[in-house]
Amino acid sequence: MGCFLHLSSSVSHLCWMSSHFIMSVRKRTVREARNAFQSSKATNPKVMVDYYTTWAENYEEDHRLMSFQSPHLAVDFLSEHFIGSPEETRVLDVACGTGYIAKLMKGLGYRHFVGVDGSKGMLELAAKTGLYQDLKLALLGTEPLPVETSAFDVVIITGALDAGFVPVSVIRELCNAAKPGGLVCMARGDHTGAPAAKYKEDLQKELHMMEEEGLWSLVGTKLTDRYMEDPHLVYDGDEEGIQEKQYISGTVYLYRTSISASM
């Protein structure tokens, strides 16, 4: 009986400790997530990757809080047009972050992933998924894409094609990494501001120029008016109580590389 009382006391103490721990773990708020997105751009590339390393632990949760749909939109659109065996497909996940794209694609049968990102902290979390055969550290735009040419059946990049992140010039490297007849899938949001507008204009010019050069052909685009909650909004009051959410639009681009053209 004494042992039972002692055990009950220990269990009660453990239950109290567990409850106390759960209460002490504060959940991220939408305001914190919004602030994180607003702070993620930097003119200095090193400052930017250092920020992403510190953001890594909260990265996926903040994207969930902001209703970030880019990975889902890209993977769904890619799947609608993909012909072949996912199990045998080599996927290059560019700006892979914590590995969310690979997690989504695994559910569709894809098994072979190589990831590239500029943040060591992000790559460490991506490695923990156990889904990547190789992960490479590279700051795109200042360093070349560190992969073989014409090596991947699918090349995918989501969320990184915007001013202050991955420059437009990297688009040709994505095309170069895909096998002849391979697919390049890109998803991006229409962020506000003059730099974002200029980036989109330059991107459209580059995409069309590469078509004219015979490097690839457009499979299709998909537009959405709910790419993610608008991260640029600033509220004076309590934004947690706001019922009507505001979103930015976005686009998924899907291209098939030319079988005959060489880069």
PDB file of C-alpha atoms in Angstrom, residues 27-141:
ATOM      1  CA  LYS A  27       3.010  28.885 -29.506  1.00  0.00           C
ATOM      2  CA  ARG A  28       4.113  31.135 -32.342  1.00  0.00           C
ATOM      3  CA  THR A  29       1.705  33.898 -33.248  1.00  0.00           C
ATOM      4  CA  VAL A  30       0.678  35.261 -36.627  1.00  0.00           C
ATOM      5  CA  ARG A  31       2.340  38.551 -35.696  1.00  0.00           C
ATOM      6  CA  GLU A  32       5.657  36.766 -35.074  1.00  0.00           C
ATOM      7  CA  ALA A  33       5.333  34.844 -38.332  1.00  0.00           C
ATOM      8  CA  ARG A  34       4.576  38.032 -40.252  1.00  0.00           C
ATOM      9  CA  ASN A  35       7.565  39.779 -38.682  1.00  0.00           C
ATOM     10  CA  ALA A  36       9.776  36.851 -39.642  1.00  0.00           C
ATOM     11  CA  PHE A  37       8.709  37.099 -43.296  1.00  0.00           C
ATOM     12  CA  GLN A  38       9.248  40.849 -43.299  1.00  0.00           C
ATOM     13  CA  SER A  39      12.765  40.364 -41.903  1.00  0.00           C
ATOM     14  CA  SER A  40      13.807  37.610 -44.292  1.00  0.00           C
ATOM     15  CA  LYS A  41      15.021  39.863 -47.108  1.00  0.00           C
ATOM     16  CA  ALA A  42      18.455  41.462 -47.028  1.00  0.00           C
ATOM     17  CA  THR A  43      20.676  43.226 -49.533  1.00  0.00           C
ATOM     18  CA  ASN A  44      23.695  41.433 -48.060  1.00  0.00           C
ATOM     19  CA  PRO A  45      23.580  37.719 -48.983  1.00  0.00           C
ATOM     20  CA  LYS A  46      25.504  36.628 -45.878  1.00  0.00           C
ATOM     21  CA  VAL A  47      23.134  38.514 -43.608  1.00  0.00           C
ATOM     22  CA  MET A  48      20.223  36.814 -45.338  1.00  0.00           C
ATOM     23  CA  VAL A  49      21.538  33.250 -44.963  1.00  0.00           C
ATOM     24  CA  ASP A  50      22.471  33.926 -41.334  1.00  0.00           C
ATOM     25  CA  TYR A  51      18.897  35.055 -40.730  1.00  0.00           C
ATOM     26  CA  TYR A  52      17.495  31.917 -42.346  1.00  0.00           C
ATOM     27  CA  THR A  53      19.698  29.779 -40.123  1.00  0.00           C
ATOM     28  CA  THR A  54      18.228  31.431 -37.015  1.00  0.00           C
ATOM     29  CA  TRP A  55      14.730  31.124 -38.510  1.00  0.00           C
ATOM     30  CA  ALA A  56      15.063  27.417 -39.344  1.00  0.00           C
ATOM     31  CA  GLU A  57      13.405  26.027 -36.206  1.00  0.00           C
ATOM     32  CA  ASN A  58      10.270  28.161 -36.671  1.00  0.00           C
ATOM     33  CA  TYR A  59      10.315  28.184 -40.471  1.00  0.00           C
ATOM     34  CA  GLU A  60       7.650  25.567 -41.221  1.00  0.00           C
ATOM     35  CA  GLU A  61       5.357  26.732 -38.410  1.00  0.00           C
ATOM     36  CA  ASP A  62       5.547  30.350 -39.587  1.00  0.00           C
ATOM     37  CA  HIS A  63       4.728  29.283 -43.138  1.00  0.00           C
ATOM     38  CA  ARG A  64       1.723  27.365 -41.841  1.00  0.00           C
ATOM     39  CA  LEU A  65       0.548  30.384 -39.855  1.00  0.00           C
ATOM     40  CA  MET A  66       0.788  32.542 -42.988  1.00  0.00           C
ATOM     41  CA  SER A  67      -1.147  30.000 -45.099  1.00  0.00           C
ATOM     42  CA  PHE A  68       1.846  29.636 -47.424  1.00  0.00           C
ATOM     43  CA  GLN A  69       0.616  27.507 -50.337  1.00  0.00           C
ATOM     44  CA  SER A  70       3.607  27.601 -52.691  1.00  0.00           C
ATOM     45  CA  PRO A  71       4.878  24.023 -52.099  1.00  0.00           C
ATOM     46  CA  HIS A  72       1.397  22.504 -52.375  1.00  0.00           C
ATOM     47  CA  LEU A  73       0.565  24.501 -55.512  1.00  0.00           C
ATOM     48  CA  ALA A  74       3.813  23.518 -57.208  1.00  0.00           C
ATOM     49  CA  VAL A  75       3.662  19.823 -56.336  1.00  0.00           C
ATOM     50  CA  ASP A  76      -0.010  19.543 -57.309  1.00  0.00           C
ATOM     51  CA  PHE A  77       0.538  21.272 -60.669  1.00  0.00           C
ATOM     52  CA  LEU A  78       3.634  19.191 -61.371  1.00  0.00           C
ATOM     53  CA  SER A  79       1.729  15.995 -60.590  1.00  0.00           C
ATOM     54  CA  GLU A  80      -1.058  16.932 -63.009  1.00  0.00           C
ATOM     55  CA  HIS A  81       1.437  16.989 -65.890  1.00  0.00           C
ATOM     56  CA  PHE A  82       4.032  14.411 -64.845  1.00  0.00           C
ATOM     57  CA  ILE A  83       4.288  11.276 -66.958  1.00  0.00           C
ATOM     58  CA  GLY A  84       6.539   8.521 -65.735  1.00  0.00           C
ATOM     59  CA  SER A  85       7.461   6.558 -62.645  1.00  0.00           C
ATOM     60  CA  PRO A  86       7.855   8.748 -59.526  1.00  0.00           C
ATOM     61  CA  GLU A  87       9.920   6.009 -57.850  1.00  0.00           C
ATOM     62  CA  GLU A  88      12.610   6.294 -60.535  1.00  0.00           C
ATOM     63  CA  THR A  89      12.534  10.086 -60.892  1.00  0.00           C
ATOM     64  CA  ARG A  90      15.482  12.215 -59.804  1.00  0.00           C
ATOM     65  CA  VAL A  91      14.318  15.473 -58.240  1.00  0.00           C
ATOM     66  CA  LEU A  92      16.438  18.571 -57.666  1.00  0.00           C
ATOM     67  CA  ASP A  93      14.906  20.637 -54.881  1.00  0.00           C
ATOM     68  CA  VAL A  94      16.384  24.146 -55.175  1.00  0.00           C
ATOM     69  CA  ALA A  95      16.171  26.480 -52.162  1.00  0.00           C
ATOM     70  CA  CYS A  96      14.956  23.363 -50.356  1.00  0.00           C
ATOM     71  CA  GLY A  97      14.777  24.927 -46.896  1.00  0.00           C
ATOM     72  CA  THR A  98      13.800  22.390 -44.246  1.00  0.00           C
ATOM     73  CA  GLY A  99      12.731  19.785 -46.801  1.00  0.00           C
ATOM     74  CA  TYR A 100       9.004  20.407 -47.029  1.00  0.00           C
ATOM     75  CA  ILE A 101       8.837  19.791 -50.787  1.00  0.00           C
ATOM     76  CA  ALA A 102      10.450  16.371 -50.396  1.00  0.00           C
ATOM     77  CA  LYS A 103       7.947  15.500 -47.665  1.00  0.00           C
ATOM     78  CA  LEU A 104       5.053  16.339 -49.993  1.00  0.00           C
ATOM     79  CA  MET A 105       6.534  14.509 -52.975  1.00  0.00           C
ATOM     80  CA  LYS A 106       7.329  11.425 -50.930  1.00  0.00           C
ATOM     81  CA  GLY A 107       3.594  11.023 -50.387  1.00  0.00           C
ATOM     82  CA  LEU A 108       3.222  10.779 -54.175  1.00  0.00           C
ATOM     83  CA  GLY A 109       5.845   8.087 -54.552  1.00  0.00           C
ATOM     84  CA  TYR A 110       8.998  10.116 -55.283  1.00  0.00           C
ATOM     85  CA  ARG A 111      12.097   8.725 -53.607  1.00  0.00           C
ATOM     86  CA  HIS A 112      15.220  10.354 -55.055  1.00  0.00           C
ATOM     87  CA  PHE A 113      16.018  13.921 -53.934  1.00  0.00           C
ATOM     88  CA  VAL A 114      18.988  16.253 -54.051  1.00  0.00           C
ATOM     89  CA  GLY A 115      18.580  19.522 -52.159  1.00  0.00           C
ATOM     90  CA  VAL A 116      20.379  22.851 -52.466  1.00  0.00           C
ATOM     91  CA  ASP A 117      20.105  25.771 -50.062  1.00  0.00           C
ATOM     92  CA  GLY A 118      22.176  28.724 -48.902  1.00  0.00           C
ATOM     93  CA  SER A 119      21.514  28.203 -45.189  1.00  0.00           C
ATOM     94  CA  LYS A 120      23.429  25.577 -43.239  1.00  0.00           C
ATOM     95  CA  GLY A 121      20.737  25.583 -40.539  1.00  0.00           C
ATOM     96  CA  MET A 122      18.035  24.829 -43.097  1.00  0.00           C
ATOM     97  CA  LEU A 123      20.067  21.986 -44.602  1.00  0.00           C
ATOM     98  CA  GLU A 124      20.617  20.454 -41.157  1.00  0.00           C
ATOM     99  CA  LEU A 125      16.849  20.214 -40.686  1.00  0.00           C
ATOM    100  CA  ALA A 126      16.376  18.924 -44.239  1.00  0.00           C
ATOM    101  CA  ALA A 127      18.918  16.184 -43.487  1.00  0.00           C
ATOM    102  CA  LYS A 128      16.847  15.060 -40.496  1.00  0.00           C
ATOM    103  CA  THR A 129      13.966  14.140 -42.828  1.00  0.00           C
ATOM    104  CA  GLY A 130      16.102  11.309 -44.204  1.00  0.00           C
ATOM    105  CA  LEU A 131      14.676  11.927 -47.678  1.00  0.00           C
ATOM    106  CA  TYR A 132      17.671  13.437 -49.476  1.00  0.00           C
ATOM    107  CA  GLN A 133      20.458  11.426 -51.056  1.00  0.00           C
ATOM    108  CA  ASP A 134      22.570  14.571 -51.141  1.00  0.00           C
ATOM    109  CA  LEU A 135      22.354  18.112 -49.747  1.00  0.00           C
ATOM    110  CA  LYS A 136      24.533  20.930 -51.032  1.00  0.00           C
ATOM    111  CA  LEU A 137      25.280  24.331 -49.523  1.00  0.00           C
ATOM    112  CA  ALA A 138      25.337  27.154 -52.092  1.00  0.00           C
ATOM    113  CA  LEU A 139      24.244  30.774 -52.165  1.00  0.00           C
ATOM    114  CA  LEU A 140      22.471  30.986 -55.501  1.00  0.00           C
ATOM    115  CA  GLY A 141      23.364  33.981 -57.615  1.00  0.00           C
TER     116      GLY A 141
END
